PDB file of C-alpha atoms in Angstrom:
ATOM      1  CA  MET H   1       5.491 -18.388  15.621  1.00 82.00           C
ATOM      2  CA  SER H   2       2.821 -15.693  16.036  1.00 92.00           C
ATOM      3  CA  THR H   3       0.543 -14.913  13.101  1.00 95.00           C
ATOM      4  CA  PRO H   4       0.475 -11.195  12.218  1.00 95.00           C
ATOM      5  CA  LEU H   5      -2.924  -9.545  12.511  1.00 97.00           C
ATOM      6  CA  LYS H   6      -3.311  -5.923  11.447  1.00 98.00           C
ATOM      7  CA  ILE H   7      -6.649  -4.704  12.771  1.00 98.00           C
ATOM      8  CA  ASP H   8      -8.252  -1.473  11.611  1.00 98.00           C
ATOM      9  CA  PHE H   9     -11.113  -0.678  13.994  1.00 98.00           C
ATOM     10  CA  VAL H  10     -13.315   1.865  12.200  1.00 98.00           C
ATOM     11  CA  SER H  11     -15.552   3.567  14.733  1.00 98.00           C
ATOM     12  CA  ASP H  12     -16.906   6.712  16.360  1.00 98.00           C
ATOM     13  CA  VAL H  13     -16.562   7.688  20.018  1.00 98.00           C
ATOM     14  CA  SER H  14     -20.327   8.345  20.140  1.00 96.00           C
ATOM     15  CA  CYS H  15     -21.228   4.855  18.865  1.00 97.00           C
ATOM     16  CA  PRO H  16     -22.372   2.528  21.690  1.00 97.00           C
ATOM     17  CA  TRP H  17     -21.939  -0.620  19.610  1.00 98.00           C
ATOM     18  CA  CYS H  18     -18.341   0.433  18.977  1.00 98.00           C
ATOM     19  CA  ALA H  19     -17.663   0.446  22.726  1.00 98.00           C
ATOM     20  CA  ILE H  20     -19.262  -2.997  23.004  1.00 98.00           C
ATOM     21  CA  GLY H  21     -17.389  -4.275  19.952  1.00 98.00           C
ATOM     22  CA  LEU H  22     -14.034  -3.130  21.306  1.00 98.00           C
ATOM     23  CA  LYS H  23     -14.611  -4.903  24.609  1.00 98.00           C
ATOM     24  CA  SER H  24     -15.591  -8.078  22.757  1.00 98.00           C
ATOM     25  CA  LEU H  25     -12.574  -7.840  20.473  1.00 98.00           C
ATOM     26  CA  ASP H  26     -10.315  -7.415  23.500  1.00 98.00           C
ATOM     27  CA  GLN H  27     -11.760 -10.609  25.017  1.00 98.00           C
ATOM     28  CA  ALA H  28     -11.245 -12.508  21.754  1.00 98.00           C
ATOM     29  CA  LEU H  29      -7.629 -11.323  21.484  1.00 98.00           C
ATOM     30  CA  ALA H  30      -6.989 -12.273  25.121  1.00 98.00           C
ATOM     31  CA  ASN H  31      -8.233 -15.798  24.342  1.00 98.00           C
ATOM     32  CA  ILE H  32      -5.966 -16.010  21.292  1.00 97.00           C
ATOM     33  CA  GLY H  33      -3.012 -14.718  23.317  1.00 97.00           C
ATOM     34  CA  ASP H  34       0.459 -14.893  21.817  1.00 95.00           C
ATOM     35  CA  GLU H  35      -0.726 -17.000  18.886  1.00 96.00           C
ATOM     36  CA  ALA H  36      -1.181 -13.662  17.108  1.00 96.00           C
ATOM     37  CA  ALA H  37       1.032 -10.596  16.757  1.00 97.00           C
ATOM     38  CA  VAL H  38      -1.591  -7.846  16.779  1.00 97.00           C
ATOM     39  CA  SER H  39      -1.284  -4.259  15.601  1.00 98.00           C
ATOM     40  CA  LEU H  40      -4.500  -2.357  16.365  1.00 98.00           C
ATOM     41  CA  HIS H  41      -5.336   0.955  14.694  1.00 98.00           C
ATOM     42  CA  PHE H  42      -8.431   3.062  15.345  1.00 98.00           C
ATOM     43  CA  GLN H  43      -9.783   4.670  12.202  1.00 98.00           C
ATOM     44  CA  PRO H  44     -12.194   7.615  12.171  1.00 98.00           C
ATOM     45  CA  PHE H  45     -15.876   7.503  11.293  1.00 98.00           C
ATOM     46  CA  GLU H  46     -18.362  10.253  12.131  1.00 98.00           C
ATOM     47  CA  LEU H  47     -21.941   9.174  12.694  1.00 96.00           C
ATOM     48  CA  ASN H  48     -23.029  12.818  12.541  1.00 94.00           C
ATOM     49  CA  PRO H  49     -20.420  14.852  10.653  1.00 95.00           C
ATOM     50  CA  LYS H  50     -22.761  17.847  10.250  1.00 94.00           C
ATOM     51  CA  MET H  51     -23.679  18.044  13.934  1.00 94.00           C
ATOM     52  CA  GLY H  52     -23.365  21.603  15.251  1.00 91.00           C
ATOM     53  CA  PRO H  53     -21.233  22.573  18.266  1.00 86.00           C
ATOM     54  CA  GLU H  54     -24.262  22.691  20.565  1.00 90.00           C
ATOM     55  CA  GLY H  55     -25.131  19.056  19.883  1.00 95.00           C
ATOM     56  CA  GLN H  56     -28.682  17.720  19.850  1.00 96.00           C
ATOM     57  CA  ASP H  57     -31.035  15.965  22.239  1.00 95.00           C
ATOM     58  CA  ILE H  58     -30.602  12.215  21.734  1.00 94.00           C
ATOM     59  CA  GLY H  59     -34.306  11.375  21.616  1.00 93.00           C
ATOM     60  CA  GLU H  60     -34.960  14.126  19.091  1.00 95.00           C
ATOM     61  CA  HIS H  61     -31.949  13.075  17.031  1.00 94.00           C
ATOM     62  CA  LEU H  62     -32.913   9.393  16.890  1.00 93.00           C
ATOM     63  CA  ALA H  63     -36.499  10.250  15.969  1.00 94.00           C
ATOM     64  CA  GLU H  64     -35.297  12.500  13.126  1.00 93.00           C
ATOM     65  CA  LYS H  65     -32.590  10.154  11.835  1.00 91.00           C
ATOM     66  CA  TYR H  66     -34.285   6.767  12.197  1.00 91.00           C
ATOM     67  CA  GLY H  67     -37.955   7.572  12.836  1.00 95.00           C
ATOM     68  CA  SER H  68     -37.813   5.651  16.120  1.00 93.00           C
ATOM     69  CA  THR H  69     -40.469   6.122  18.784  1.00 94.00           C
ATOM     70  CA  ALA H  70     -39.752   6.752  22.467  1.00 92.00           C
ATOM     71  CA  ALA H  71     -40.678   3.133  23.240  1.00 96.00           C
ATOM     72  CA  GLN H  72     -38.344   1.794  20.543  1.00 95.00           C
ATOM     73  CA  GLN H  73     -35.538   4.018  21.819  1.00 94.00           C
ATOM     74  CA  GLU H  74     -36.013   2.755  25.361  1.00 94.00           C
ATOM     75  CA  GLN H  75     -35.929  -0.856  24.149  1.00 95.00           C
ATOM     76  CA  ALA H  76     -32.709  -0.179  22.236  1.00 94.00           C
ATOM     77  CA  ARG H  77     -31.138   1.539  25.270  1.00 94.00           C
ATOM     78  CA  GLU H  78     -31.903  -1.454  27.454  1.00 95.00           C
ATOM     79  CA  MET H  79     -30.401  -3.842  24.896  1.00 96.00           C
ATOM     80  CA  ILE H  80     -27.239  -1.729  24.725  1.00 97.00           C
ATOM     81  CA  ARG H  81     -27.013  -1.438  28.518  1.00 96.00           C
ATOM     82  CA  ALA H  82     -27.388  -5.222  28.912  1.00 97.00           C
ATOM     83  CA  ARG H  83     -24.821  -6.032  26.207  1.00 97.00           C
ATOM     84  CA  GLY H  84     -22.440  -3.527  27.771  1.00 97.00           C
ATOM     85  CA  ALA H  85     -22.834  -5.172  31.171  1.00 97.00           C
ATOM     86  CA  GLU H  86     -22.024  -8.567  29.627  1.00 96.00           C
ATOM     87  CA  VAL H  87     -18.649  -7.306  28.379  1.00 97.00           C
ATOM     88  CA  GLY H  88     -17.847  -5.154  31.405  1.00 97.00           C
ATOM     89  CA  PHE H  89     -18.758  -1.707  30.053  1.00 98.00           C
ATOM     90  CA  ASP H  90     -21.002   0.627  32.058  1.00 97.00           C
ATOM     91  CA  PHE H  91     -23.565   2.542  30.009  1.00 97.00           C
ATOM     92  CA  ALA H  92     -25.046   5.152  32.361  1.00 94.00           C
ATOM     93  CA  MET H  93     -28.019   5.952  30.160  1.00 86.00           C
ATOM     94  CA  GLY H  94     -29.439   8.544  32.543  1.00 86.00           C
ATOM     95  CA  LYS H  95     -26.314  10.697  32.273  1.00 89.00           C
ATOM     96  CA  ARG H  96     -26.200  10.910  28.480  1.00 89.00           C
ATOM     97  CA  SER H  97     -28.843  13.187  27.003  1.00 90.00           C
ATOM     98  CA  ARG H  98     -27.183  14.702  23.924  1.00 94.00           C
ATOM     99  CA  ILE H  99     -25.269  13.662  20.822  1.00 95.00           C
ATOM    100  CA  TYR H 100     -22.257  15.738  19.763  1.00 96.00           C
ATOM    101  CA  ASN H 101     -19.822  16.400  16.936  1.00 97.00           C
ATOM    102  CA  THR H 102     -16.751  14.157  17.265  1.00 98.00           C
ATOM    103  CA  PHE H 103     -14.329  15.535  14.644  1.00 98.00           C
ATOM    104  CA  ASP H 104     -11.914  17.060  17.173  1.00 98.00           C
ATOM    105  CA  ALA H 105     -11.925  13.809  19.156  1.00 98.00           C
ATOM    106  CA  HIS H 106     -10.830  12.010  15.985  1.00 98.00           C
ATOM    107  CA  ARG H 107      -8.064  14.561  15.396  1.00 98.00           C
ATOM    108  CA  LEU H 108      -6.829  13.952  18.933  1.00 98.00           C
ATOM    109  CA  LEU H 109      -7.008  10.176  18.429  1.00 98.00           C
ATOM    110  CA  HIS H 110      -4.929  10.508  15.258  1.00 98.00           C
ATOM    111  CA  TRP H 111      -2.273  12.362  17.245  1.00 98.00           C
ATOM    112  CA  ALA H 112      -2.504   9.854  20.131  1.00 98.00           C
ATOM    113  CA  GLU H 113      -1.594   7.035  17.726  1.00 98.00           C
ATOM    114  CA  LEU H 114       1.646   8.865  16.928  1.00 98.00           C
ATOM    115  CA  GLU H 115       2.252   9.115  20.685  1.00 98.00           C
ATOM    116  CA  GLY H 116       1.577   5.403  21.291  1.00 98.00           C
ATOM    117  CA  LYS H 117      -1.547   6.044  23.396  1.00 98.00           C
ATOM    118  CA  GLN H 118      -4.393   5.691  20.909  1.00 98.00           C
ATOM    119  CA  LYS H 119      -6.155   2.721  22.497  1.00 98.00           C
ATOM    120  CA  GLU H 120      -5.937   4.244  25.966  1.00 98.00           C
ATOM    121  CA  LEU H 121      -7.457   7.492  24.706  1.00 98.00           C
ATOM    122  CA  LYS H 122     -10.167   5.692  22.746  1.00 98.00           C
ATOM    123  CA  GLU H 123     -11.257   3.700  25.785  1.00 98.00           C
ATOM    124  CA  ALA H 124     -11.164   6.790  27.989  1.00 98.00           C
ATOM    125  CA  LEU H 125     -13.317   8.738  25.525  1.00 98.00           C
ATOM    126  CA  PHE H 126     -15.886   5.938  25.486  1.00 98.00           C
ATOM    127  CA  GLY H 127     -15.973   6.144  29.273  1.00 98.00           C
ATOM    128  CA  ALA H 128     -16.240   9.931  29.298  1.00 98.00           C
ATOM    129  CA  TYR H 129     -19.234   9.925  26.983  1.00 98.00           C
ATOM    130  CA  PHE H 130     -21.135   6.742  27.780  1.00 97.00           C
ATOM    131  CA  THR H 131     -20.373   6.285  31.484  1.00 97.00           C
ATOM    132  CA  ARG H 132     -20.039   9.899  32.675  1.00 97.00           C
ATOM    133  CA  GLY H 133     -22.239  11.630  30.107  1.00 96.00           C
ATOM    134  CA  GLU H 134     -19.571  14.173  29.154  1.00 97.00           C
ATOM    135  CA  ASP H 135     -19.335  16.147  25.908  1.00 97.00           C
ATOM    136  CA  PRO H 136     -16.651  14.634  23.595  1.00 97.00           C
ATOM    137  CA  SER H 137     -16.616  17.815  21.500  1.00 97.00           C
ATOM    138  CA  SER H 138     -15.538  19.915  24.496  1.00 97.00           C
ATOM    139  CA  HIS H 139     -11.852  20.795  24.400  1.00 98.00           C
ATOM    140  CA  GLU H 140     -11.863  20.931  28.196  1.00 98.00           C
ATOM    141  CA  VAL H 141     -13.110  17.344  28.359  1.00 98.00           C
ATOM    142  CA  LEU H 142     -10.734  16.165  25.636  1.00 98.00           C
ATOM    143  CA  LEU H 143      -7.713  17.738  27.357  1.00 98.00           C
ATOM    144  CA  ARG H 144      -8.601  16.304  30.746  1.00 98.00           C
ATOM    145  CA  VAL H 145      -9.106  12.803  29.306  1.00 98.00           C
ATOM    146  CA  ALA H 146      -5.826  13.078  27.385  1.00 98.00           C
ATOM    147  CA  GLY H 147      -4.033  13.924  30.610  1.00 98.00           C
ATOM    148  CA  GLU H 148      -5.703  11.029  32.425  1.00 98.00           C
ATOM    149  CA  VAL H 149      -4.161   8.527  29.993  1.00 98.00           C
ATOM    150  CA  GLY H 150      -0.692  10.053  30.227  1.00 98.00           C
ATOM    151  CA  LEU H 151      -0.645  12.269  27.146  1.00 98.00           C
ATOM    152  CA  ASP H 152       1.015  15.693  27.240  1.00 98.00           C
ATOM    153  CA  THR H 153      -1.862  18.157  27.704  1.00 98.00           C
ATOM    154  CA  GLY H 154       0.177  21.046  26.313  1.00 98.00           C
ATOM    155  CA  ALA H 155       0.778  19.170  23.075  1.00 98.00           C
ATOM    156  CA  ALA H 156      -2.870  18.026  23.035  1.00 98.00           C
ATOM    157  CA  ALA H 157      -4.013  21.648  23.424  1.00 98.00           C
ATOM    158  CA  GLU H 158      -1.853  22.630  20.470  1.00 98.00           C
ATOM    159  CA  VAL H 159      -3.556  19.983  18.332  1.00 98.00           C
ATOM    160  CA  LEU H 160      -7.038  21.100  19.383  1.00 98.00           C
ATOM    161  CA  GLN H 161      -6.430  24.832  19.070  1.00 97.00           C
ATOM    162  CA  THR H 162      -5.132  24.496  15.522  1.00 96.00           C
ATOM    163  CA  ASN H 163      -6.349  22.548  12.498  1.00 94.00           C
ATOM    164  CA  ARG H 164      -3.695  19.858  12.853  1.00 97.00           C
ATOM    165  CA  PHE H 165      -4.553  16.426  11.466  1.00 98.00           C
ATOM    166  CA  ALA H 166      -7.880  17.650  10.015  1.00 98.00           C
ATOM    167  CA  ASP H 167      -6.820  16.697   6.487  1.00 98.00           C
ATOM    168  CA  GLU H 168      -5.468  13.332   7.642  1.00 98.00           C
ATOM    169  CA  VAL H 169      -8.694  12.469   9.473  1.00 98.00           C
ATOM    170  CA  ARG H 170     -10.870  13.446   6.520  1.00 98.00           C
ATOM    171  CA  GLU H 171      -8.667  11.431   4.154  1.00 98.00           C
ATOM    172  CA  ARG H 172      -9.010   8.332   6.322  1.00 98.00           C
ATOM    173  CA  GLU H 173     -12.766   8.803   6.657  1.00 98.00           C
ATOM    174  CA  GLN H 174     -13.123   9.119   2.889  1.00 98.00           C
ATOM    175  CA  PHE H 175     -10.840   6.131   2.264  1.00 98.00           C
ATOM    176  CA  PHE H 176     -13.006   3.763   4.290  1.00 98.00           C
ATOM    177  CA  GLN H 177     -16.241   5.221   2.902  1.00 97.00           C
ATOM    178  CA  ARG H 178     -14.951   4.664  -0.634  1.00 97.00           C
ATOM    179  CA  HIS H 179     -14.294   1.044   0.327  1.00 95.00           C
ATOM    180  CA  GLY H 180     -17.891   0.504   1.388  1.00 96.00           C
ATOM    181  CA  ILE H 181     -17.782   1.235   5.129  1.00 97.00           C
ATOM    182  CA  ASN H 182     -21.038   3.022   5.934  1.00 95.00           C
ATOM    183  CA  SER H 183     -21.780   1.700   9.419  1.00 96.00           C
ATOM    184  CA  VAL H 184     -19.679   1.026  12.491  1.00 98.00           C
ATOM    185  CA  PRO H 185     -18.001  -0.700  14.136  1.00 98.00           C
ATOM    186  CA  ALA H 186     -16.253  -2.139  11.093  1.00 98.00           C
ATOM    187  CA  VAL H 187     -13.278  -4.332  11.983  1.00 98.00           C
ATOM    188  CA  ILE H 188     -10.935  -4.926   9.056  1.00 98.00           C
ATOM    189  CA  ILE H 189      -8.316  -7.649   9.401  1.00 97.00           C
ATOM    190  CA  ASN H 190      -5.105  -7.562   7.342  1.00 97.00           C
ATOM    191  CA  GLU H 191      -6.762  -5.041   4.987  1.00 96.00           C
ATOM    192  CA  ARG H 192      -8.880  -7.855   3.510  1.00 96.00           C
ATOM    193  CA  HIS H 193     -11.410  -9.354   5.909  1.00 97.00           C
ATOM    194  CA  LEU H 194     -14.375  -7.421   7.368  1.00 97.00           C
ATOM    195  CA  ILE H 195     -16.187  -8.193  10.610  1.00 97.00           C
ATOM    196  CA  SER H 196     -19.188  -5.871  10.989  1.00 97.00           C
ATOM    197  CA  GLY H 197     -20.993  -4.791  14.148  1.00 96.00           C
ATOM    198  CA  GLY H 198     -20.557  -5.155  17.880  1.00 96.00           C
ATOM    199  CA  GLN H 199     -20.230  -8.938  17.734  1.00 97.00           C
ATOM    200  CA  PRO H 200     -19.845 -11.222  20.776  1.00 97.00           C
ATOM    201  CA  ALA H 201     -16.279 -12.215  21.682  1.00 97.00           C
ATOM    202  CA  ALA H 202     -16.852 -15.771  20.425  1.00 98.00           C
ATOM    203  CA  VAL H 203     -17.747 -14.481  16.954  1.00 97.00           C
ATOM    204  CA  PHE H 204     -14.620 -12.317  16.817  1.00 98.00           C
ATOM    205  CA  GLU H 205     -12.439 -15.167  18.046  1.00 98.00           C
ATOM    206  CA  LYS H 206     -13.827 -17.666  15.506  1.00 98.00           C
ATOM    207  CA  ALA H 207     -13.345 -15.211  12.629  1.00 97.00           C
ATOM    208  CA  LEU H 208      -9.832 -14.270  13.740  1.00 97.00           C
ATOM    209  CA  ARG H 209      -8.768 -17.903  14.095  1.00 97.00           C
ATOM    210  CA  GLU H 210     -10.103 -18.674  10.609  1.00 97.00           C
ATOM    211  CA  ILE H 211      -8.136 -15.746   9.189  1.00 96.00           C
ATOM    212  CA  MET H 212      -5.034 -16.850  11.076  1.00 96.00           C
ATOM    213  CA  ALA H 213      -5.375 -20.363   9.658  1.00 95.00           C
ATOM    214  CA  GLN H 214      -5.560 -18.949   6.131  1.00 92.00           C
ATOM    215  CA  THR H 215      -2.527 -16.740   6.793  1.00 85.00           C
ATOM    216  CA  ALA H 216      -0.315 -19.419   8.322  1.00 70.00           C
TER     217      ALA H 216
END
């Protein structure tokens, strides 16, 4: 009999370690196979909730936020690119020059969960931003990506052009912040167990199997 695993994946579409973490989690779940009955939910987290609509140059942003030098930023980019390659995700660093507001992307992801396409949209948004260097705050980009994963673009446009799901997204963001989530990815299993960061697949698998053993 399969062990139930409810997974809340708290993340932002502009977080590179979230893209890496999702790929690693997918590998771990593939290794576990039908031993677990998995329900996966993507929960919103904004790395830069006050980011303006024009976005900001990445180098400038990282220097302001973390005090990192150009050399440190280049070292971090190479580490991310290499880790991405290990899990099969293509970070095209030369195509991504700005950081953007992601609130509307989270509203669309909330709606996509109701439509049964949340994971597909999440993965496609990672690809749009990190692999193609596109702007995840652009409604044009969001609508095109929604259509690419089989969502109704008319319904998606209605979500984006109104304030739908804004309150729901903010409530979820505040819920996880109140429960101590201040960095992402944060992977919460069965509402009790936290796995932090873009861990390797083996780390996810070991933790999940331990949780499954406790649950059985």
